[in-house]
Each structure stands twice: as structure tokens, then as C-alpha cells.
Amino acid sequence: MSNTSENPKPSSSSAKMTLKTSDNELFEVEEAVAMKFCTVKQYFEDEKDSDVAARGSTTVIPLPNVHSAVLATLISYGKKLPQSNAVADNHEEEETKKKERKKYEQGLLKNLMPGELLDLISAANYLDFKEGLEFFNQALADHIQNKSVEYVRKFFGIKNDYEPHEEEKYREEYAWAFEGVDED
Amino acid sequence: MRYELKGNILQYCNEEEEEEALANLIENVIFDSEDIYTHYKTKEKSLLKYHKDKKTPLPNLPELVIYNIIVKIPADYLQKYRYLCKSWHDIISSKMFIAQNFIHSKAELLILVKKRSYFKATSLRMDEKEFDFKLDNFGLARMGRIRSSCNGLLLINDPKIEGKLNVINFLTKCKAILPQCPSGCPHKTCGVALGFSLSTKEYKVVHIYADGFGYEIFTLGCSDNKWKCIPGPFKEPHERPFNLDTFHWSDPVSIHGQVLHWYVSSKEYVISMDVNDETPRKTYLPTPGKKIDRKRYSLLEMGGYLSFVYNVSNIKIDVWILKDFAAQVWVKKHSILSESVNYTVSKNPSLPNKYEHSLPNFHKLVALASLRNGEVMMFKHENSKNDGRIYLYEIKHMELKTFKINIKDESKVVPHRSSLVCWKTESDLLPR
């Protein structure tokens, strides 16, 4: 499990922050990436106001609701996003970057189990990571959209609170909707 | 942690286009301070309270997390999850969810083919990446003529009863039957469309048959169940740009159900109506130097704007868009030039070889609709010997590709996006 983010190129603002996960792993992350996690941003700004001396890498931000494996993936995704402080690229560079990102995203999704997607979404929600949520929510929506109702119940751990006769009535009404469903 | 107010729409809806579509559909919801979507924890607290009050069991994952995932599932697939559990039923039936889900709804074109006494519809959806499309059956095997689509609802002629109009959502199986028009129009050669008034949050059917009679407007769910008549756009007979003996009003172009534009066989203007104020007016066409030949242009919706597509010559087509409706400002979006076009023929064995390399005569291409939010245009060939041939033109790369599909010369194309809008009685369609 990687603890630190690799950062071979020196950047103009290489202020780093340390994030501590639920399993006590420390992640050193560039400020620009960490700021995409709005919860972290909020915490950081609160800290800045209250303590003038503390800044950047000396602050360790605790994330008790996020496991290290999950945070690693979220940070990796965050790094691939267009940085807000980056110099505006010309049209061609933008296109190639977009293609690279698409390839990265496809590769990422191929290696992820659906259950892991759920963990990523919960963590992204806690961290208030907008772009991550947008991406992983869409990925999960794409995965479950043609699955059966039973599969989805099991997946989210949801109990069916409808009476059998109620459910039967609805199944009849919407029989056409249940056709053509993927095998579990 | 500090909690921040992020406006009164869900925080992840941040693109300009998405906001417009949301505003189109969302109810006049005034959020209670408990219900404001801010931080994850605040929402969770209010949801816990909501469930305690309703006495429904809370699902394992916070409802907001589920909401944000399933809102991205296309409406067609979402129907079966209505009865997954009571909480999901409530989420999927809520107006807010339906509005948000509609934003993600993919655009399709409904192509209508007449079969003796009824119609058959095919849905055409563009592929996300490739310059290609998929065709699927749509609706029922025998349908009436689809006139217009708005927020997932379709305005259709009744296939059995002449002069009857219905508003149907095929996905939720909801149907509203409209009373007969005061004019007694049989709805065969008239112009009618379904719109949605943002200001009053009402669905309106706008109809014109004999413009001397005026416009007939029906608001879905209205208490008196009657059509309202308002004056037509022309006062004196000589004001009309068309020949009364040969002209028929046709269905207008609908810009997201907000503004309707009718072709009136004029070389100067079209007649427009904003569904919110119900006032017809002339929208003057762009004057590209030369006089406009009134038989050589088409009107269509393109990326949220009215588009004026003019066949300038047999090697040039100009595409203009009405950037500002109120101020009547047109912008020339593009010129399709035969010399710059990259022309290909789709791999289809039924297309005879002689079509392989010949560009169509641009004079004969009639623009039907736009796809991919205005990036792609669909044309048909005026010559009916070319029945079944359509041309798709991709603007950015100037790529023109021809396909063969089941379309007849007189076939109509209706842009559509499916939604979960449903109602038990028509008054459900009115704002609360």
C-alpha cells in the first residue's frame, strides 16, 4: 500500500497536506488535489483561521470514515482531473488530455468490483468530492441499470418491505419493464 | 465543519445546460430549511426525521447516496425499481427526482411511418462515440400520429377516433384525453404542439387550424376542461404570406416546449409563440444578402435554439441559429460546402453501388432534425426515388454519411426524451 504520492516534478506550488485514514495510514497529497475534497478544504480553511502558525504539510487531517485503499483510488482519480490552477492548454493538447483521461477511466473501471464502487461512492460523499461522485455514481448506475430487482436489493442490502401480493400486483402492471433483464 | 448553502437545487447539477432543463421541469419547490441539500450530514438528519415520521424502514445506505446513483439510470430501466422497496418508490415518484432524472435522459428521434390507418414509430439514437446510430421499436404496434413531445410526454392523434388528441407517457402508461377543439378540427392538416409554461408550470396544447378562427389553447388539468381561443397572428386576409387555397398549417418546431415556431410559407418571417405569454408574433428571418426562396428552407430545433437551414445552392447550405429570441438576433452557425465535406456511405448491402461516390445535390437536401445537442444534422433527399435514404452531417468534422432506414418521403421526425412524469388524474400535472 503506497503511503506517499509520487511527485518527481517540482511544481510551482507544491504545498502538501497529510491525510490520515481510518486504518491509520498517512497520505501526503498535493494541496491542489486535496482541495478537490471539499470536506478537507473546509477543515483546512477552518484550521488556517484558528491557528496562524500551522500551514501545509505540518497539518494532519484525520479522515476516520475513509479506508486507505479507497482514499488511494480517489486521490489517483483526483490527480487525473484538470487542475484549476493549470495553464490553459491549446485545443489539441486539451483533446489528447481528454483521450488519456478516458483511457485511464476505462482502465480504472475494468479493475473495480461493483462492491468497491459503493465504498468509493460513500467515501467520495463523505469527502464531498464532486467530480469523483459524478464519475463513480455514473459508473454504478451504468452497472446496475439492467440488473434484476433482486440483484439490486442484495447489492445495496435493502430489505423488501412490500407484501407479496402487493409486489405481484406491481409486477403484473409493469411486466414489460421486467423483460430483457441481464442475468445476475 | 461549516455548513454551506449551495442554492436550492442539488449541488451536483452544475452545468449550464443541465440547469436549464431542470428549470424546465422542476416544480415551484420552496425548500423548508430542514430540506435544503447542503452537507451530507444535514440531509441525512432530515431523512432520518422523514423516515421516522413516515414509519418506513431506512435502507442501509443513506438515501442521498442512493438518490445520486439511481438518478443517472435512464427512465426506461428505472421503472422496474419503483417497487424494490417503499423508500425507492417514494424517491422515484417524487417530482424532484423525475426532474433531475430527465436531465440525464438521452435524446432520440421518433420516426413515424404511416401504415394504412395507423402509424408505426421507430426510435433513432445516436451512438455516443461512433458516427452511427441504433434503431429500436417505439411505443405500440399501432399508434396514432405523434404530433409533439415535451418533457417525455407525447401529443398523439387518437388512432381510432378522428379529431381526438391524447397526451401519453408510454413509459409510465399515463394518458390524458383532450376534449374536442371548438373549431371541430379533425387534426389531419393543422399545426399543434405540446408545451410547458415555465412561469405557470402548466402543460399547454397549442393548436391552429384555420387562423381566421384563431389559436386554441388547452391547459392540461384545467378545472373547466375547455379550450381557450385567442386571436390568430393575421388580422386582414391580405396580411397572410401564403395562398389560402393551398396552404395548411403544420406542426411547429418546439424549442424545449417553451417557444413554438410555425412555417408560414413566407420569405421574410415565421410565426412564433412563447408558451408563457401565449402571444403570437413574427420572427424575421436572417437576410443573407440575397432574397430568400421560401421553398428552400427548413426550420428545426438545434441545441436549444431555432435553426434556419437554407439551401443556398446545389453546393452550399447555410445554417443559422436564433441566438436571442426576444431581440431577434441570428448567428450563422455553419455553412455546409460540398467542396469541404468528407462524404462516406454506410456499409449497407441494400444501397446500390452507383451511390458510392456521388455527393447529393444540396438543393434537394431537406433538413429534418438535429442530434447530439446540435452537433449533428439529419437530412432527407427531396426526390422520393431516394426513399429510405437519410444523410447525417457532423458539423465539427464536416462529415457527411448516408444511411438507409425505414423512412418514407412524408415521414415525420419528432425529437423526444423519455421521462417518468406520471399522473393519476390530470390535475396532478398542475403545480401544487
PDB file of C-alpha atoms in Angstrom, chain A residues 38-40 42-43 45-46 49 65 91 95 102 106 118 121-122 124-126 128-130 133-142 144-150 152-153 156-163 166-167 170-171 173-174 176-178 181, chain B residues 1-4 6 11-15 18 38-41 56-62 64-90 104 106 129 170-174 396-397:
ATOM      1  CA  CYS A  38     -14.392  19.878  -0.212  1.00  0.00           C
ATOM      2  CA  THR A  39     -14.640  18.381   3.261  1.00  0.00           C
ATOM      3  CA  VAL A  40     -10.849  18.534   3.508  1.00  0.00           C
ATOM      4  CA  GLN A  42     -13.353  23.135   4.733  1.00  0.00           C
ATOM      5  CA  TYR A  43     -11.350  21.563   7.517  1.00  0.00           C
ATOM      6  CA  GLU A  45      -9.665  26.559   5.996  1.00  0.00           C
ATOM      7  CA  ASP A  46     -11.067  26.236   9.497  1.00  0.00           C
ATOM      8  CA  ASP A  49      -8.307  30.618  10.577  1.00  0.00           C
ATOM      9  CA  ASN A  65     -14.553   7.354   7.670  1.00  0.00           C
ATOM     10  CA  HIS A  91      -7.220  22.847 -28.301  1.00  0.00           C
ATOM     11  CA  GLU A  95      -8.099  16.805 -26.826  1.00  0.00           C
ATOM     12  CA  LYS A 102     -10.968   8.489 -20.920  1.00  0.00           C
ATOM     13  CA  GLN A 106     -11.910   2.823 -18.606  1.00  0.00           C
ATOM     14  CA  LEU A 118     -20.066   1.518  -3.430  1.00  0.00           C
ATOM     15  CA  ILE A 121     -19.094   6.495  -3.565  1.00  0.00           C
ATOM     16  CA  SER A 122     -19.605   6.529   0.199  1.00  0.00           C
ATOM     17  CA  ALA A 124     -16.495  10.487  -2.066  1.00  0.00           C
ATOM     18  CA  ASN A 125     -19.752  11.555  -0.473  1.00  0.00           C
ATOM     19  CA  TYR A 126     -18.103  11.985   2.921  1.00  0.00           C
ATOM     20  CA  ASP A 128     -17.613  15.946  -0.769  1.00  0.00           C
ATOM     21  CA  PHE A 129     -15.556  15.141  -3.864  1.00  0.00           C
ATOM     22  CA  LYS A 130     -17.877  16.391  -6.635  1.00  0.00           C
ATOM     23  CA  LEU A 133     -19.031  11.372  -7.163  1.00  0.00           C
ATOM     24  CA  GLU A 134     -20.175  12.323 -10.644  1.00  0.00           C
ATOM     25  CA  PHE A 135     -17.913   9.702 -12.188  1.00  0.00           C
ATOM     26  CA  PHE A 136     -18.443   6.826  -9.772  1.00  0.00           C
ATOM     27  CA  ASN A 137     -22.197   7.406  -9.485  1.00  0.00           C
ATOM     28  CA  GLN A 138     -22.457   7.182 -13.265  1.00  0.00           C
ATOM     29  CA  ALA A 139     -20.304   4.051 -13.302  1.00  0.00           C
ATOM     30  CA  LEU A 140     -22.503   2.345 -10.737  1.00  0.00           C
ATOM     31  CA  ALA A 141     -25.693   3.498 -12.454  1.00  0.00           C
ATOM     32  CA  ASP A 142     -24.388   2.013 -15.708  1.00  0.00           C
ATOM     33  CA  ILE A 144     -26.942  -1.780 -12.221  1.00  0.00           C
ATOM     34  CA  GLN A 145     -29.322  -0.332 -14.789  1.00  0.00           C
ATOM     35  CA  ASN A 146     -30.192  -3.594 -16.458  1.00  0.00           C
ATOM     36  CA  LYS A 147     -29.904  -5.859 -13.426  1.00  0.00           C
ATOM     37  CA  SER A 148     -32.877  -7.535 -11.800  1.00  0.00           C
ATOM     38  CA  VAL A 149     -34.648  -6.078  -8.796  1.00  0.00           C
ATOM     39  CA  GLU A 150     -33.385  -8.952  -6.596  1.00  0.00           C
ATOM     40  CA  VAL A 152     -30.095  -4.611  -6.720  1.00  0.00           C
ATOM     41  CA  ARG A 153     -31.695  -5.394  -3.358  1.00  0.00           C
ATOM     42  CA  PHE A 156     -27.388  -2.423  -1.552  1.00  0.00           C
ATOM     43  CA  GLY A 157     -28.544  -4.649   1.286  1.00  0.00           C
ATOM     44  CA  ILE A 158     -32.103  -3.427   1.073  1.00  0.00           C
ATOM     45  CA  LYS A 159     -34.960  -5.362   2.552  1.00  0.00           C
ATOM     46  CA  ASN A 160     -38.133  -5.676   0.512  1.00  0.00           C
ATOM     47  CA  ASP A 161     -40.855  -4.152   2.641  1.00  0.00           C
ATOM     48  CA  TYR A 162     -43.700  -4.823   0.227  1.00  0.00           C
ATOM     49  CA  GLU A 163     -46.214  -7.568   0.902  1.00  0.00           C
ATOM     50  CA  GLU A 166     -48.604  -6.026  -3.445  1.00  0.00           C
ATOM     51  CA  GLU A 167     -45.445  -6.847  -5.292  1.00  0.00           C
ATOM     52  CA  TYR A 170     -46.966  -4.296  -9.487  1.00  0.00           C
ATOM     53  CA  ARG A 171     -45.067  -6.929 -11.394  1.00  0.00           C
ATOM     54  CA  GLU A 173     -48.659  -3.883 -14.133  1.00  0.00           C
ATOM     55  CA  TYR A 174     -45.100  -3.443 -15.254  1.00  0.00           C
ATOM     56  CA  TRP A 176     -42.982  -5.185 -19.849  1.00  0.00           C
ATOM     57  CA  ALA A 177     -40.348  -3.461 -17.686  1.00  0.00           C
ATOM     58  CA  PHE A 178     -39.035  -6.762 -16.343  1.00  0.00           C
ATOM     59  CA  VAL A 181     -33.055  -8.009 -17.885  1.00  0.00           C
TER      60      VAL A 181
ATOM     61  CA  MET B   1     -17.369  21.640   9.811  1.00  0.00           C
ATOM     62  CA  ARG B   2     -19.165  24.646   8.473  1.00  0.00           C
ATOM     63  CA  TYR B   3     -22.356  24.037   6.553  1.00  0.00           C
ATOM     64  CA  GLU B   4     -22.835  25.963   3.368  1.00  0.00           C
ATOM     65  CA  LYS B   6     -25.496  25.836  -2.172  1.00  0.00           C
ATOM     66  CA  GLN B  11     -25.356  20.632  -5.671  1.00  0.00           C
ATOM     67  CA  TYR B  12     -24.096  18.264  -8.363  1.00  0.00           C
ATOM     68  CA  CYS B  13     -26.128  19.890 -11.051  1.00  0.00           C
ATOM     69  CA  ASN B  14     -23.643  22.473 -12.177  1.00  0.00           C
ATOM     70  CA  GLU B  15     -23.569  22.598 -15.979  1.00  0.00           C
ATOM     71  CA  GLU B  18     -28.432  20.922 -17.122  1.00  0.00           C
ATOM     72  CA  THR B  38     -26.232  21.149   1.830  1.00  0.00           C
ATOM     73  CA  HIS B  39     -23.822  18.939   3.614  1.00  0.00           C
ATOM     74  CA  TYR B  40     -24.242  15.186   3.585  1.00  0.00           C
ATOM     75  CA  LYS B  41     -24.925  15.070   7.328  1.00  0.00           C
ATOM     76  CA  THR B  56     -40.807   3.414   6.760  1.00  0.00           C
ATOM     77  CA  PRO B  57     -37.645   1.388   7.302  1.00  0.00           C
ATOM     78  CA  LEU B  58     -34.424   3.175   6.381  1.00  0.00           C
ATOM     79  CA  PRO B  59     -32.313   1.475   3.741  1.00  0.00           C
ATOM     80  CA  ASN B  60     -28.731   0.646   4.677  1.00  0.00           C
ATOM     81  CA  LEU B  61     -27.114   3.374   2.641  1.00  0.00           C
ATOM     82  CA  PRO B  62     -28.094   6.977   3.206  1.00  0.00           C
ATOM     83  CA  LEU B  64     -28.933  10.719  -0.703  1.00  0.00           C
ATOM     84  CA  VAL B  65     -26.245   8.320  -1.860  1.00  0.00           C
ATOM     85  CA  ILE B  66     -28.843   6.055  -3.463  1.00  0.00           C
ATOM     86  CA  TYR B  67     -30.620   9.055  -4.967  1.00  0.00           C
ATOM     87  CA  ASN B  68     -27.496  10.337  -6.683  1.00  0.00           C
ATOM     88  CA  ILE B  69     -26.800   6.912  -8.176  1.00  0.00           C
ATOM     89  CA  ILE B  70     -30.234   5.975  -9.443  1.00  0.00           C
ATOM     90  CA  VAL B  71     -30.996   9.438 -10.794  1.00  0.00           C
ATOM     91  CA  LYS B  72     -28.489   8.631 -13.526  1.00  0.00           C
ATOM     92  CA  ILE B  73     -30.277   5.465 -14.608  1.00  0.00           C
ATOM     93  CA  PRO B  74     -32.275   6.003 -17.817  1.00  0.00           C
ATOM     94  CA  ALA B  75     -36.021   6.245 -17.206  1.00  0.00           C
ATOM     95  CA  ASP B  76     -36.770   3.076 -19.189  1.00  0.00           C
ATOM     96  CA  TYR B  77     -34.668   0.967 -16.819  1.00  0.00           C
ATOM     97  CA  LEU B  78     -35.815   2.798 -13.721  1.00  0.00           C
ATOM     98  CA  GLN B  79     -39.461   1.754 -13.912  1.00  0.00           C
ATOM     99  CA  LYS B  80     -38.872  -1.732 -12.514  1.00  0.00           C
ATOM    100  CA  TYR B  81     -37.085  -0.346  -9.436  1.00  0.00           C
ATOM    101  CA  ARG B  82     -40.194   1.506  -8.371  1.00  0.00           C
ATOM    102  CA  TYR B  83     -41.241  -1.494  -6.313  1.00  0.00           C
ATOM    103  CA  LEU B  84     -37.862  -2.509  -4.983  1.00  0.00           C
ATOM    104  CA  CYS B  85     -38.892  -1.169  -1.598  1.00  0.00           C
ATOM    105  CA  LYS B  86     -41.160   1.566  -0.294  1.00  0.00           C
ATOM    106  CA  SER B  87     -38.338   4.078   0.073  1.00  0.00           C
ATOM    107  CA  TRP B  88     -37.276   3.650  -3.555  1.00  0.00           C
ATOM    108  CA  HIS B  89     -40.905   4.018  -4.616  1.00  0.00           C
ATOM    109  CA  ASP B  90     -41.093   7.361  -2.858  1.00  0.00           C
ATOM    110  CA  HIS B 104     -29.857  12.742 -17.875  1.00  0.00           C
ATOM    111  CA  LYS B 106     -30.848  10.785 -23.769  1.00  0.00           C
ATOM    112  CA  LYS B 129     -18.705   7.741 -29.810  1.00  0.00           C
ATOM    113  CA  PHE B 170     -45.553   5.470 -22.841  1.00  0.00           C
ATOM    114  CA  LEU B 171     -43.112   4.764 -20.061  1.00  0.00           C
ATOM    115  CA  THR B 172     -45.417   5.346 -17.114  1.00  0.00           C
ATOM    116  CA  LYS B 173     -48.541   4.375 -19.072  1.00  0.00           C
ATOM    117  CA  CYS B 174     -50.330   7.594 -18.166  1.00  0.00           C
ATOM    118  CA  LYS B 396     -17.257  19.857 -36.348  1.00  0.00           C
ATOM    119  CA  HIS B 397     -15.532  17.432 -38.701  1.00  0.00           C
TER     120      HIS B 397
END
